[in-house]
Amino acid sequence: MDGLVGAVGNGITGLVAGAMDAIGGALRGIVNAGNQALPGGLFWAVIFVVLIVGGWTLAKR
């Protein structure tokens, strides 16, 4: 029974680790595409403005 619990735990750990790797890869791809589309740090300026507007909208509620 102990082997079964260990195997299930290892399977879940591998599944979660794989999902996190996939999410990280997707986010890195999105950031890379944004940097290529808006060169010279403009992408980060756009992200900053979006975060400020989103924060302001949440703060008004």
JSON list of N, CA and C in Angstrom, two decimals:
[
{"chain": "A", "resi": 1, "resn": "MET", "atom": "N", "xyz": [0.82, -1.20, 0.00]},
{"chain": "A", "resi": 1, "resn": "MET", "atom": "CA", "xyz": [0.00, 0.00, 0.00]},
{"chain": "A", "resi": 1, "resn": "MET", "atom": "C", "xyz": [0.87, 1.26, 0.00]},
{"chain": "A", "resi": 2, "resn": "ASP", "atom": "N", "xyz": [2.00, 1.19, 0.70]},
{"chain": "A", "resi": 2, "resn": "ASP", "atom": "CA", "xyz": [2.89, 2.35, 0.74]},
{"chain": "A", "resi": 2, "resn": "ASP", "atom": "C", "xyz": [3.43, 2.67, -0.64]},
{"chain": "A", "resi": 3, "resn": "GLY", "atom": "N", "xyz": [3.71, 1.64, -1.43]},
{"chain": "A", "resi": 3, "resn": "GLY", "atom": "CA", "xyz": [4.21, 1.86, -2.79]},
{"chain": "A", "resi": 3, "resn": "GLY", "atom": "C", "xyz": [3.17, 2.53, -3.66]},
{"chain": "A", "resi": 4, "resn": "LEU", "atom": "N", "xyz": [1.90, 2.20, -3.45]},
{"chain": "A", "resi": 4, "resn": "LEU", "atom": "CA", "xyz": [0.83, 2.81, -4.23]},
{"chain": "A", "resi": 4, "resn": "LEU", "atom": "C", "xyz": [0.72, 4.31, -3.92]},
{"chain": "A", "resi": 5, "resn": "VAL", "atom": "N", "xyz": [0.77, 4.65, -2.64]},
{"chain": "A", "resi": 5, "resn": "VAL", "atom": "CA", "xyz": [0.68, 6.05, -2.24]},
{"chain": "A", "resi": 5, "resn": "VAL", "atom": "C", "xyz": [1.87, 6.84, -2.80]},
{"chain": "A", "resi": 6, "resn": "GLY", "atom": "N", "xyz": [3.05, 6.25, -2.74]},
{"chain": "A", "resi": 6, "resn": "GLY", "atom": "CA", "xyz": [4.23, 6.92, -3.28]},
{"chain": "A", "resi": 6, "resn": "GLY", "atom": "C", "xyz": [4.13, 7.11, -4.78]},
{"chain": "A", "resi": 7, "resn": "ALA", "atom": "N", "xyz": [3.61, 6.09, -5.48]},
{"chain": "A", "resi": 7, "resn": "ALA", "atom": "CA", "xyz": [3.47, 6.19, -6.93]},
{"chain": "A", "resi": 7, "resn": "ALA", "atom": "C", "xyz": [2.46, 7.27, -7.31]},
{"chain": "A", "resi": 8, "resn": "VAL", "atom": "N", "xyz": [1.36, 7.32, -6.58]},
{"chain": "A", "resi": 8, "resn": "VAL", "atom": "CA", "xyz": [0.34, 8.34, -6.87]},
{"chain": "A", "resi": 8, "resn": "VAL", "atom": "C", "xyz": [0.91, 9.73, -6.57]},
{"chain": "A", "resi": 9, "resn": "GLY", "atom": "N", "xyz": [1.62, 9.86, -5.46]},
{"chain": "A", "resi": 9, "resn": "GLY", "atom": "CA", "xyz": [2.23, 11.14, -5.12]},
{"chain": "A", "resi": 9, "resn": "GLY", "atom": "C", "xyz": [3.24, 11.58, -6.15]},
{"chain": "A", "resi": 10, "resn": "ASN", "atom": "N", "xyz": [4.06, 10.67, -6.62]},
{"chain": "A", "resi": 10, "resn": "ASN", "atom": "CA", "xyz": [5.04, 11.00, -7.65]},
{"chain": "A", "resi": 10, "resn": "ASN", "atom": "C", "xyz": [4.36, 11.38, -8.96]},
{"chain": "A", "resi": 11, "resn": "GLY", "atom": "N", "xyz": [3.26, 10.70, -9.27]},
{"chain": "A", "resi": 11, "resn": "GLY", "atom": "CA", "xyz": [2.52, 11.03, -10.49]},
{"chain": "A", "resi": 11, "resn": "GLY", "atom": "C", "xyz": [1.92, 12.42, -10.43]},
{"chain": "A", "resi": 12, "resn": "ILE", "atom": "N", "xyz": [1.33, 12.76, -9.29]},
{"chain": "A", "resi": 12, "resn": "ILE", "atom": "CA", "xyz": [0.75, 14.09, -9.13]},
{"chain": "A", "resi": 12, "resn": "ILE", "atom": "C", "xyz": [1.84, 15.16, -9.16]},
{"chain": "A", "resi": 13, "resn": "THR", "atom": "N", "xyz": [2.97, 14.87, -8.52]},
{"chain": "A", "resi": 13, "resn": "THR", "atom": "CA", "xyz": [4.09, 15.82, -8.53]},
{"chain": "A", "resi": 13, "resn": "THR", "atom": "C", "xyz": [4.59, 16.05, -9.96]},
{"chain": "A", "resi": 14, "resn": "GLY", "atom": "N", "xyz": [4.71, 15.00, -10.72]},
{"chain": "A", "resi": 14, "resn": "GLY", "atom": "CA", "xyz": [5.14, 15.13, -12.11]},
{"chain": "A", "resi": 14, "resn": "GLY", "atom": "C", "xyz": [4.14, 15.90, -12.96]},
{"chain": "A", "resi": 15, "resn": "LEU", "atom": "N", "xyz": [2.87, 15.67, -12.70]},
{"chain": "A", "resi": 15, "resn": "LEU", "atom": "CA", "xyz": [1.82, 16.37, -13.44]},
{"chain": "A", "resi": 15, "resn": "LEU", "atom": "C", "xyz": [1.85, 17.86, -13.15]},
{"chain": "A", "resi": 16, "resn": "VAL", "atom": "N", "xyz": [1.96, 18.21, -11.88]},
{"chain": "A", "resi": 16, "resn": "VAL", "atom": "CA", "xyz": [2.01, 19.62, -11.49]},
{"chain": "A", "resi": 16, "resn": "VAL", "atom": "C", "xyz": [3.28, 20.29, -12.04]},
{"chain": "A", "resi": 17, "resn": "ALA", "atom": "N", "xyz": [4.40, 19.61, -11.93]},
{"chain": "A", "resi": 17, "resn": "ALA", "atom": "CA", "xyz": [5.66, 20.16, -12.44]},
{"chain": "A", "resi": 17, "resn": "ALA", "atom": "C", "xyz": [5.59, 20.37, -13.96]},
{"chain": "A", "resi": 18, "resn": "GLY", "atom": "N", "xyz": [5.01, 19.44, -14.67]},
{"chain": "A", "resi": 18, "resn": "GLY", "atom": "CA", "xyz": [4.85, 19.58, -16.11]},
{"chain": "A", "resi": 18, "resn": "GLY", "atom": "C", "xyz": [3.93, 20.72, -16.48]},
{"chain": "A", "resi": 19, "resn": "ALA", "atom": "N", "xyz": [2.87, 20.89, -15.71]},
{"chain": "A", "resi": 19, "resn": "ALA", "atom": "CA", "xyz": [1.94, 22.00, -15.96]},
{"chain": "A", "resi": 19, "resn": "ALA", "atom": "C", "xyz": [2.63, 23.34, -15.71]},
{"chain": "A", "resi": 20, "resn": "MET", "atom": "N", "xyz": [3.40, 23.43, -14.64]},
{"chain": "A", "resi": 20, "resn": "MET", "atom": "CA", "xyz": [4.11, 24.68, -14.35]},
{"chain": "A", "resi": 20, "resn": "MET", "atom": "C", "xyz": [5.15, 24.99, -15.43]},
{"chain": "A", "resi": 21, "resn": "ASP", "atom": "N", "xyz": [5.82, 23.97, -15.92]},
{"chain": "A", "resi": 21, "resn": "ASP", "atom": "CA", "xyz": [6.78, 24.18, -17.02]},
{"chain": "A", "resi": 21, "resn": "ASP", "atom": "C", "xyz": [6.07, 24.69, -18.27]},
{"chain": "A", "resi": 22, "resn": "ALA", "atom": "N", "xyz": [4.90, 24.13, -18.57]},
{"chain": "A", "resi": 22, "resn": "ALA", "atom": "CA", "xyz": [4.15, 24.55, -19.74]},
{"chain": "A", "resi": 22, "resn": "ALA", "atom": "C", "xyz": [3.66, 25.99, -19.59]},
{"chain": "A", "resi": 23, "resn": "ILE", "atom": "N", "xyz": [3.17, 26.34, -18.42]},
{"chain": "A", "resi": 23, "resn": "ILE", "atom": "CA", "xyz": [2.70, 27.71, -18.17]},
{"chain": "A", "resi": 23, "resn": "ILE", "atom": "C", "xyz": [3.87, 28.69, -18.27]},
{"chain": "A", "resi": 24, "resn": "GLY", "atom": "N", "xyz": [5.00, 28.33, -17.68]},
{"chain": "A", "resi": 24, "resn": "GLY", "atom": "CA", "xyz": [6.18, 29.18, -17.76]},
{"chain": "A", "resi": 24, "resn": "GLY", "atom": "C", "xyz": [6.66, 29.37, -19.18]},
{"chain": "A", "resi": 25, "resn": "GLY", "atom": "N", "xyz": [6.66, 28.29, -19.95]},
{"chain": "A", "resi": 25, "resn": "GLY", "atom": "CA", "xyz": [7.07, 28.39, -21.35]},
{"chain": "A", "resi": 25, "resn": "GLY", "atom": "C", "xyz": [6.13, 29.27, -22.16]},
{"chain": "A", "resi": 26, "resn": "ALA", "atom": "N", "xyz": [4.84, 29.15, -21.90]},
{"chain": "A", "resi": 26, "resn": "ALA", "atom": "CA", "xyz": [3.87, 29.98, -22.61]},
{"chain": "A", "resi": 26, "resn": "ALA", "atom": "C", "xyz": [4.05, 31.45, -22.25]},
{"chain": "A", "resi": 27, "resn": "LEU", "atom": "N", "xyz": [4.26, 31.75, -20.97]},
{"chain": "A", "resi": 27, "resn": "LEU", "atom": "CA", "xyz": [4.47, 33.14, -20.57]},
{"chain": "A", "resi": 27, "resn": "LEU", "atom": "C", "xyz": [5.76, 33.71, -21.15]},
{"chain": "A", "resi": 28, "resn": "ARG", "atom": "N", "xyz": [6.82, 32.90, -21.17]},
{"chain": "A", "resi": 28, "resn": "ARG", "atom": "CA", "xyz": [8.07, 33.36, -21.78]},
{"chain": "A", "resi": 28, "resn": "ARG", "atom": "C", "xyz": [7.88, 33.63, -23.27]},
{"chain": "A", "resi": 29, "resn": "GLY", "atom": "N", "xyz": [7.09, 32.81, -23.94]},
{"chain": "A", "resi": 29, "resn": "GLY", "atom": "CA", "xyz": [6.81, 33.03, -25.35]},
{"chain": "A", "resi": 29, "resn": "GLY", "atom": "C", "xyz": [6.01, 34.29, -25.60]},
{"chain": "A", "resi": 30, "resn": "ILE", "atom": "N", "xyz": [5.03, 34.57, -24.74]},
{"chain": "A", "resi": 30, "resn": "ILE", "atom": "CA", "xyz": [4.23, 35.78, -24.86]},
{"chain": "A", "resi": 30, "resn": "ILE", "atom": "C", "xyz": [5.09, 37.01, -24.66]},
{"chain": "A", "resi": 31, "resn": "VAL", "atom": "N", "xyz": [5.95, 36.98, -23.63]},
{"chain": "A", "resi": 31, "resn": "VAL", "atom": "CA", "xyz": [6.82, 38.12, -23.36]},
{"chain": "A", "resi": 31, "resn": "VAL", "atom": "C", "xyz": [7.81, 38.32, -24.51]},
{"chain": "A", "resi": 32, "resn": "ASN", "atom": "N", "xyz": [8.35, 37.24, -25.03]},
{"chain": "A", "resi": 32, "resn": "ASN", "atom": "CA", "xyz": [9.29, 37.33, -26.14]},
{"chain": "A", "resi": 32, "resn": "ASN", "atom": "C", "xyz": [8.61, 37.92, -27.38]},
{"chain": "A", "resi": 33, "resn": "ALA", "atom": "N", "xyz": [7.40, 37.47, -27.67]},
{"chain": "A", "resi": 33, "resn": "ALA", "atom": "CA", "xyz": [6.67, 38.02, -28.82]},
{"chain": "A", "resi": 33, "resn": "ALA", "atom": "C", "xyz": [6.36, 39.50, -28.62]},
{"chain": "A", "resi": 34, "resn": "GLY", "atom": "N", "xyz": [6.00, 39.88, -27.39]},
{"chain": "A", "resi": 34, "resn": "GLY", "atom": "CA", "xyz": [5.73, 41.29, -27.11]},
{"chain": "A", "resi": 34, "resn": "GLY", "atom": "C", "xyz": [6.97, 42.14, -27.25]},
{"chain": "A", "resi": 35, "resn": "ASN", "atom": "N", "xyz": [8.11, 41.62, -26.79]},
{"chain": "A", "resi": 35, "resn": "ASN", "atom": "CA", "xyz": [9.37, 42.36, -26.93]},
{"chain": "A", "resi": 35, "resn": "ASN", "atom": "C", "xyz": [9.77, 42.54, -28.39]},
{"chain": "A", "resi": 36, "resn": "GLN", "atom": "N", "xyz": [9.48, 41.55, -29.20]},
{"chain": "A", "resi": 36, "resn": "GLN", "atom": "CA", "xyz": [9.81, 41.67, -30.62]},
{"chain": "A", "resi": 36, "resn": "GLN", "atom": "C", "xyz": [8.86, 42.60, -31.35]},
{"chain": "A", "resi": 37, "resn": "ALA", "atom": "N", "xyz": [7.59, 42.62, -30.92]},
{"chain": "A", "resi": 37, "resn": "ALA", "atom": "CA", "xyz": [6.60, 43.48, -31.56]},
{"chain": "A", "resi": 37, "resn": "ALA", "atom": "C", "xyz": [6.79, 44.95, -31.18]},
{"chain": "A", "resi": 38, "resn": "LEU", "atom": "N", "xyz": [7.17, 45.19, -29.92]},
{"chain": "A", "resi": 38, "resn": "LEU", "atom": "CA", "xyz": [7.35, 46.55, -29.42]},
{"chain": "A", "resi": 38, "resn": "LEU", "atom": "C", "xyz": [8.76, 46.68, -28.86]},
{"chain": "A", "resi": 39, "resn": "PRO", "atom": "N", "xyz": [9.73, 46.95, -29.70]},
{"chain": "A", "resi": 39, "resn": "PRO", "atom": "CA", "xyz": [11.13, 46.98, -29.25]},
{"chain": "A", "resi": 39, "resn": "PRO", "atom": "C", "xyz": [11.44, 48.22, -28.41]},
{"chain": "A", "resi": 40, "resn": "GLY", "atom": "N", "xyz": [12.61, 48.21, -27.81]},
{"chain": "A", "resi": 40, "resn": "GLY", "atom": "CA", "xyz": [13.10, 49.37, -27.07]},
{"chain": "A", "resi": 40, "resn": "GLY", "atom": "C", "xyz": [12.46, 49.56, -25.71]},
{"chain": "A", "resi": 41, "resn": "GLY", "atom": "N", "xyz": [11.97, 48.52, -25.09]},
{"chain": "A", "resi": 41, "resn": "GLY", "atom": "CA", "xyz": [11.38, 48.64, -23.77]},
{"chain": "A", "resi": 41, "resn": "GLY", "atom": "C", "xyz": [9.95, 49.15, -23.78]},
{"chain": "A", "resi": 42, "resn": "LEU", "atom": "N", "xyz": [9.39, 49.39, -24.95]},
{"chain": "A", "resi": 42, "resn": "LEU", "atom": "CA", "xyz": [8.02, 49.88, -25.03]},
{"chain": "A", "resi": 42, "resn": "LEU", "atom": "C", "xyz": [7.02, 48.84, -24.53]},
{"chain": "A", "resi": 43, "resn": "PHE", "atom": "N", "xyz": [7.35, 47.57, -24.71]},
{"chain": "A", "resi": 43, "resn": "PHE", "atom": "CA", "xyz": [6.47, 46.49, -24.23]},
{"chain": "A", "resi": 43, "resn": "PHE", "atom": "C", "xyz": [6.28, 46.59, -22.73]},
{"chain": "A", "resi": 44, "resn": "TRP", "atom": "N", "xyz": [7.37, 46.84, -22.00]},
{"chain": "A", "resi": 44, "resn": "TRP", "atom": "CA", "xyz": [7.28, 46.92, -20.54]},
{"chain": "A", "resi": 44, "resn": "TRP", "atom": "C", "xyz": [6.52, 48.17, -20.12]},
{"chain": "A", "resi": 45, "resn": "ALA", "atom": "N", "xyz": [6.62, 49.23, -20.89]},
{"chain": "A", "resi": 45, "resn": "ALA", "atom": "CA", "xyz": [5.84, 50.43, -20.61]},
{"chain": "A", "resi": 45, "resn": "ALA", "atom": "C", "xyz": [4.34, 50.16, -20.78]},
{"chain": "A", "resi": 46, "resn": "VAL", "atom": "N", "xyz": [3.99, 49.41, -21.82]},
{"chain": "A", "resi": 46, "resn": "VAL", "atom": "CA", "xyz": [2.59, 49.05, -22.04]},
{"chain": "A", "resi": 46, "resn": "VAL", "atom": "C", "xyz": [2.09, 48.16, -20.90]},
{"chain": "A", "resi": 47, "resn": "ILE", "atom": "N", "xyz": [2.89, 47.21, -20.48]},
{"chain": "A", "resi": 47, "resn": "ILE", "atom": "CA", "xyz": [2.51, 46.33, -19.36]},
{"chain": "A", "resi": 47, "resn": "ILE", "atom": "C", "xyz": [2.31, 47.16, -18.10]},
{"chain": "A", "resi": 48, "resn": "PHE", "atom": "N", "xyz": [3.20, 48.12, -17.85]},
{"chain": "A", "resi": 48, "resn": "PHE", "atom": "CA", "xyz": [3.09, 48.97, -16.67]},
{"chain": "A", "resi": 48, "resn": "PHE", "atom": "C", "xyz": [1.79, 49.77, -16.70]},
{"chain": "A", "resi": 49, "resn": "VAL", "atom": "N", "xyz": [1.46, 50.35, -17.83]},
{"chain": "A", "resi": 49, "resn": "VAL", "atom": "CA", "xyz": [0.23, 51.13, -17.96]},
{"chain": "A", "resi": 49, "resn": "VAL", "atom": "C", "xyz": [-0.99, 50.25, -17.75]},
{"chain": "A", "resi": 50, "resn": "VAL", "atom": "N", "xyz": [-0.97, 49.05, -18.31]},
{"chain": "A", "resi": 50, "resn": "VAL", "atom": "CA", "xyz": [-2.10, 48.12, -18.13]},
{"chain": "A", "resi": 50, "resn": "VAL", "atom": "C", "xyz": [-2.26, 47.75, -16.66]},
{"chain": "A", "resi": 51, "resn": "LEU", "atom": "N", "xyz": [-1.15, 47.52, -15.96]},
{"chain": "A", "resi": 51, "resn": "LEU", "atom": "CA", "xyz": [-1.23, 47.20, -14.53]},
{"chain": "A", "resi": 51, "resn": "LEU", "atom": "C", "xyz": [-1.76, 48.38, -13.72]},
{"chain": "A", "resi": 52, "resn": "ILE", "atom": "N", "xyz": [-1.32, 49.58, -14.04]},
{"chain": "A", "resi": 52, "resn": "ILE", "atom": "CA", "xyz": [-1.80, 50.77, -13.34]},
{"chain": "A", "resi": 52, "resn": "ILE", "atom": "C", "xyz": [-3.30, 50.96, -13.57]},
{"chain": "A", "resi": 53, "resn": "VAL", "atom": "N", "xyz": [-3.74, 50.84, -14.80]},
{"chain": "A", "resi": 53, "resn": "VAL", "atom": "CA", "xyz": [-5.17, 51.01, -15.11]},
{"chain": "A", "resi": 53, "resn": "VAL", "atom": "C", "xyz": [-5.99, 49.91, -14.43]},
{"chain": "A", "resi": 54, "resn": "GLY", "atom": "N", "xyz": [-5.49, 48.69, -14.44]},
{"chain": "A", "resi": 54, "resn": "GLY", "atom": "CA", "xyz": [-6.19, 47.60, -13.76]},
{"chain": "A", "resi": 54, "resn": "GLY", "atom": "C", "xyz": [-6.26, 47.81, -12.26]},
{"chain": "A", "resi": 55, "resn": "GLY", "atom": "N", "xyz": [-5.16, 48.26, -11.66]},
{"chain": "A", "resi": 55, "resn": "GLY", "atom": "CA", "xyz": [-5.15, 48.55, -10.23]},
{"chain": "A", "resi": 55, "resn": "GLY", "atom": "C", "xyz": [-6.09, 49.69, -9.88]},
{"chain": "A", "resi": 56, "resn": "TRP", "atom": "N", "xyz": [-6.10, 50.73, -10.72]},
{"chain": "A", "resi": 56, "resn": "TRP", "atom": "CA", "xyz": [-6.98, 51.86, -10.49]},
{"chain": "A", "resi": 56, "resn": "TRP", "atom": "C", "xyz": [-8.45, 51.42, -10.56]},
{"chain": "A", "resi": 57, "resn": "THR", "atom": "N", "xyz": [-8.75, 50.56, -11.53]},
{"chain": "A", "resi": 57, "resn": "THR", "atom": "CA", "xyz": [-10.13, 50.07, -11.68]},
{"chain": "A", "resi": 57, "resn": "THR", "atom": "C", "xyz": [-10.54, 49.25, -10.45]},
{"chain": "A", "resi": 58, "resn": "LEU", "atom": "N", "xyz": [-9.66, 48.42, -9.96]},
{"chain": "A", "resi": 58, "resn": "LEU", "atom": "CA", "xyz": [-9.97, 47.63, -8.77]},
{"chain": "A", "resi": 58, "resn": "LEU", "atom": "C", "xyz": [-10.06, 48.50, -7.52]},
{"chain": "A", "resi": 59, "resn": "ALA", "atom": "N", "xyz": [-9.24, 49.54, -7.44]},
{"chain": "A", "resi": 59, "resn": "ALA", "atom": "CA", "xyz": [-9.26, 50.42, -6.28]},
{"chain": "A", "resi": 59, "resn": "ALA", "atom": "C", "xyz": [-10.54, 51.24, -6.22]},
{"chain": "A", "resi": 60, "resn": "LYS", "atom": "N", "xyz": [-11.10, 51.58, -7.37]},
{"chain": "A", "resi": 60, "resn": "LYS", "atom": "CA", "xyz": [-12.34, 52.36, -7.39]},
{"chain": "A", "resi": 60, "resn": "LYS", "atom": "C", "xyz": [-13.52, 51.55, -6.88]},
{"chain": "A", "resi": 61, "resn": "ARG", "atom": "N", "xyz": [-13.46, 50.25, -6.97]},
{"chain": "A", "resi": 61, "resn": "ARG", "atom": "CA", "xyz": [-14.57, 49.41, -6.53]},
{"chain": "A", "resi": 61, "resn": "ARG", "atom": "C", "xyz": [-14.55, 49.40, -5.06]}
]
